[in-house]
Amino acid sequence: MKYKGIFKASLGIASLSLMALVGQGVIGAADYGGWSEETGYYTSVKAFNASHQAVGSHTPKALLGVPRHTGRKEQSNLLLRAHGWTTWVGVRHYTRARMTSYLSENNVYTDSGRVWGVGGTEAISPWYNTLHPENGAMARTYYGR
């Protein structure tokens, strides 16, 4: 009997530790979704499901909150930037804003980096000058945990 109580306590501590690591972005920070001026809003079901499994199948999904994300392109004369907002109540998450090539999302011109927070986050990429020789930048925003 004594060992059963110790086992439950250890299991509880291990579960909380794993949840803290996942919540802090230490384990598998992944883009859940985002927005692109070309394709609009999208969600990565694979990343969302993987995170819920990492937290534990017995954790009610309602406790993890439902993310809401908004993205847009902003312009000032010949300058462009991406601007994103994410609201995810009670969940540590990030928002990221980038100006990328139209041809490849991996060719990044400007990047806000991941802006981490709990509840609400906002990311704004640095301005991209449209007179640059690369020509043809696209605004993209991302969110994840």
mmCIF file of C-alpha atoms in Angstrom:
data_model
loop_
_atom_site.group_PDB
_atom_site.id
_atom_site.type_symbol
_atom_site.label_atom_id
_atom_site.label_comp_id
_atom_site.label_asym_id
_atom_site.label_seq_id
_atom_site.Cartn_x
_atom_site.Cartn_y
_atom_site.Cartn_z
ATOM 1 C CA MET A 1 0.000 0.000 0.000
ATOM 2 C CA LYS A 2 2.777 2.412 0.909
ATOM 3 C CA TYR A 3 4.407 1.974 -2.501
ATOM 4 C CA LYS A 4 1.148 2.620 -4.340
ATOM 5 C CA GLY A 5 0.914 6.122 -2.826
ATOM 6 C CA ILE A 6 4.545 6.872 -3.652
ATOM 7 C CA PHE A 7 4.004 5.673 -7.229
ATOM 8 C CA LYS A 8 0.944 7.914 -7.676
ATOM 9 C CA ALA A 9 2.808 10.923 -6.276
ATOM 10 C CA SER A 10 5.805 10.258 -8.549
ATOM 11 C CA LEU A 11 3.560 9.825 -11.571
ATOM 12 C CA GLY A 12 1.774 13.084 -10.765
ATOM 13 C CA ILE A 13 5.049 14.987 -10.447
ATOM 14 C CA ALA A 14 6.359 13.488 -13.705
ATOM 15 C CA SER A 15 3.150 14.462 -15.515
ATOM 16 C CA LEU A 16 3.307 18.027 -14.212
ATOM 17 C CA SER A 17 6.979 18.267 -15.187
ATOM 18 C CA LEU A 18 6.209 17.096 -18.717
ATOM 19 C CA MET A 19 3.339 19.572 -18.984
ATOM 20 C CA ALA A 20 5.644 22.370 -17.825
ATOM 21 C CA LEU A 21 8.291 21.444 -20.395
ATOM 22 C CA VAL A 22 5.752 21.264 -23.201
ATOM 23 C CA GLY A 23 4.172 24.533 -22.061
ATOM 24 C CA GLN A 24 7.557 26.277 -21.917
ATOM 25 C CA GLY A 25 8.322 25.269 -25.478
ATOM 26 C CA VAL A 26 11.246 23.075 -24.426
ATOM 27 C CA ILE A 27 9.775 19.961 -25.995
ATOM 28 C CA GLY A 28 8.721 20.081 -29.617
ATOM 29 C CA ALA A 29 7.696 23.688 -30.166
ATOM 30 C CA ALA A 30 5.832 23.430 -33.453
ATOM 31 C CA ASP A 31 3.718 25.652 -35.650
ATOM 32 C CA TYR A 32 0.049 24.823 -35.096
ATOM 33 C CA GLY A 33 -1.126 27.082 -37.843
ATOM 34 C CA GLY A 34 -1.018 30.579 -39.168
ATOM 35 C CA TRP A 35 -1.884 32.886 -42.015
ATOM 36 C CA SER A 36 -0.400 33.613 -45.426
ATOM 37 C CA GLU A 37 -1.481 36.420 -47.731
ATOM 38 C CA GLU A 38 -1.458 33.851 -50.554
ATOM 39 C CA THR A 39 -3.529 31.030 -49.026
ATOM 40 C CA GLY A 40 -5.225 32.594 -45.984
ATOM 41 C CA TYR A 41 -5.584 30.797 -42.646
ATOM 42 C CA TYR A 42 -4.480 27.212 -42.026
ATOM 43 C CA THR A 43 -4.149 24.771 -39.122
ATOM 44 C CA SER A 44 -1.675 21.926 -38.693
ATOM 45 C CA VAL A 45 -3.822 19.142 -37.242
ATOM 46 C CA LYS A 46 -0.754 16.904 -36.858
ATOM 47 C CA ALA A 47 1.054 19.381 -34.557
ATOM 48 C CA PHE A 48 -2.123 20.069 -32.574
ATOM 49 C CA ASN A 49 -2.820 16.357 -31.987
ATOM 50 C CA ALA A 50 0.818 15.593 -31.123
ATOM 51 C CA SER A 51 0.848 18.295 -28.452
ATOM 52 C CA HIS A 52 -2.376 17.059 -26.897
ATOM 53 C CA GLN A 53 -0.932 13.529 -26.740
ATOM 54 C CA ALA A 54 2.274 14.854 -25.122
ATOM 55 C CA VAL A 55 0.273 16.581 -22.396
ATOM 56 C CA GLY A 56 -1.655 13.408 -21.752
ATOM 57 C CA SER A 57 -4.714 11.702 -23.077
ATOM 58 C CA HIS A 58 -6.496 12.208 -19.747
ATOM 59 C CA THR A 59 -6.162 16.010 -19.831
ATOM 60 C CA PRO A 60 -9.463 17.522 -20.975
ATOM 61 C CA LYS A 61 -8.906 19.475 -24.180
ATOM 62 C CA ALA A 62 -11.031 22.300 -22.772
ATOM 63 C CA LEU A 63 -8.286 22.922 -20.208
ATOM 64 C CA LEU A 64 -5.820 23.525 -23.008
ATOM 65 C CA GLY A 65 -7.904 26.336 -24.521
ATOM 66 C CA VAL A 66 -8.743 27.054 -28.124
ATOM 67 C CA PRO A 67 -6.278 29.227 -30.069
ATOM 68 C CA ARG A 68 -7.469 32.220 -32.095
ATOM 69 C CA HIS A 69 -5.043 33.710 -34.620
ATOM 70 C CA THR A 70 -5.156 36.788 -36.833
ATOM 71 C CA GLY A 71 -2.579 37.800 -39.426
ATOM 72 C CA ARG A 72 -2.226 40.596 -41.946
ATOM 73 C CA LYS A 73 0.199 42.495 -44.163
ATOM 74 C CA GLU A 74 0.848 46.150 -43.348
ATOM 75 C CA GLN A 75 2.266 48.746 -45.737
ATOM 76 C CA SER A 76 3.904 52.153 -45.335
ATOM 77 C CA ASN A 77 4.990 53.657 -48.659
ATOM 78 C CA LEU A 78 7.486 51.142 -50.120
ATOM 79 C CA LEU A 79 7.789 49.149 -46.892
ATOM 80 C CA LEU A 80 5.900 45.966 -45.981
ATOM 81 C CA ARG A 81 5.683 43.933 -42.801
ATOM 82 C CA ALA A 82 3.736 40.994 -41.355
ATOM 83 C CA HIS A 83 1.689 41.401 -38.177
ATOM 84 C CA GLY A 84 0.170 38.534 -36.187
ATOM 85 C CA TRP A 85 -1.858 38.127 -32.993
ATOM 86 C CA THR A 86 -2.731 34.958 -31.108
ATOM 87 C CA THR A 87 -5.069 34.521 -28.157
ATOM 88 C CA TRP A 88 -4.825 31.197 -26.354
ATOM 89 C CA VAL A 89 -6.283 31.434 -22.857
ATOM 90 C CA GLY A 90 -4.217 29.711 -20.177
ATOM 91 C CA VAL A 91 -1.654 28.300 -22.628
ATOM 92 C CA ARG A 92 1.973 29.363 -23.089
ATOM 93 C CA HIS A 93 2.361 29.842 -26.835
ATOM 94 C CA TYR A 94 4.106 31.966 -29.442
ATOM 95 C CA THR A 95 3.252 34.138 -32.404
ATOM 96 C CA ARG A 96 5.713 34.770 -35.235
ATOM 97 C CA ALA A 97 5.586 37.172 -38.192
ATOM 98 C CA ARG A 98 7.751 36.930 -41.320
ATOM 99 C CA MET A 99 8.231 38.401 -44.749
ATOM 100 C CA THR A 100 9.311 35.575 -47.056
ATOM 101 C CA SER A 101 9.864 34.908 -50.733
ATOM 102 C CA TYR A 102 6.807 34.134 -52.846
ATOM 103 C CA LEU A 103 8.708 31.140 -54.225
ATOM 104 C CA SER A 104 9.846 29.582 -50.947
ATOM 105 C CA GLU A 105 8.645 29.994 -47.378
ATOM 106 C CA ASN A 106 12.179 28.997 -46.310
ATOM 107 C CA ASN A 107 13.691 32.104 -47.939
ATOM 108 C CA VAL A 108 13.064 34.568 -45.095
ATOM 109 C CA TYR A 109 13.645 38.313 -45.597
ATOM 110 C CA THR A 110 12.507 39.616 -42.189
ATOM 111 C CA ASP A 111 11.462 37.722 -39.054
ATOM 112 C CA SER A 112 10.063 38.779 -35.677
ATOM 113 C CA GLY A 113 11.238 35.560 -34.072
ATOM 114 C CA ARG A 114 8.928 33.674 -31.727
ATOM 115 C CA VAL A 115 7.187 36.004 -29.288
ATOM 116 C CA TRP A 116 6.230 33.849 -26.277
ATOM 117 C CA GLY A 117 3.517 34.525 -23.739
ATOM 118 C CA VAL A 118 0.428 33.223 -21.946
ATOM 119 C CA GLY A 119 -3.035 34.362 -22.960
ATOM 120 C CA GLY A 120 -2.214 36.738 -25.806
ATOM 121 C CA THR A 121 0.847 37.370 -27.978
ATOM 122 C CA GLU A 122 1.628 39.774 -30.810
ATOM 123 C CA ALA A 123 4.471 39.624 -33.336
ATOM 124 C CA ILE A 124 5.519 42.214 -35.910
ATOM 125 C CA SER A 125 8.235 41.536 -38.468
ATOM 126 C CA PRO A 126 10.774 44.244 -39.283
ATOM 127 C CA TRP A 127 9.944 46.340 -42.340
ATOM 128 C CA TYR A 128 10.855 44.890 -45.744
ATOM 129 C CA ASN A 129 11.846 47.374 -48.458
ATOM 130 C CA THR A 130 10.048 46.485 -51.702
ATOM 131 C CA LEU A 131 12.940 48.013 -53.714
ATOM 132 C CA HIS A 132 15.209 45.125 -52.635
ATOM 133 C CA PRO A 133 16.526 43.046 -55.543
ATOM 134 C CA GLU A 134 14.774 39.892 -54.232
ATOM 135 C CA ASN A 135 11.452 41.421 -55.287
ATOM 136 C CA GLY A 136 8.213 39.748 -54.313
ATOM 137 C CA ALA A 137 7.843 39.294 -50.568
ATOM 138 C CA MET A 138 4.869 37.604 -48.927
ATOM 139 C CA ALA A 139 3.561 38.198 -45.391
ATOM 140 C CA ARG A 140 3.144 35.091 -43.220
ATOM 141 C CA THR A 141 2.263 34.650 -39.553
ATOM 142 C CA TYR A 142 2.469 31.540 -37.379
ATOM 143 C CA TYR A 143 1.432 30.366 -33.920
ATOM 144 C CA GLY A 144 2.264 27.327 -31.827
ATOM 145 C CA ARG A 145 3.396 26.046 -28.450
#
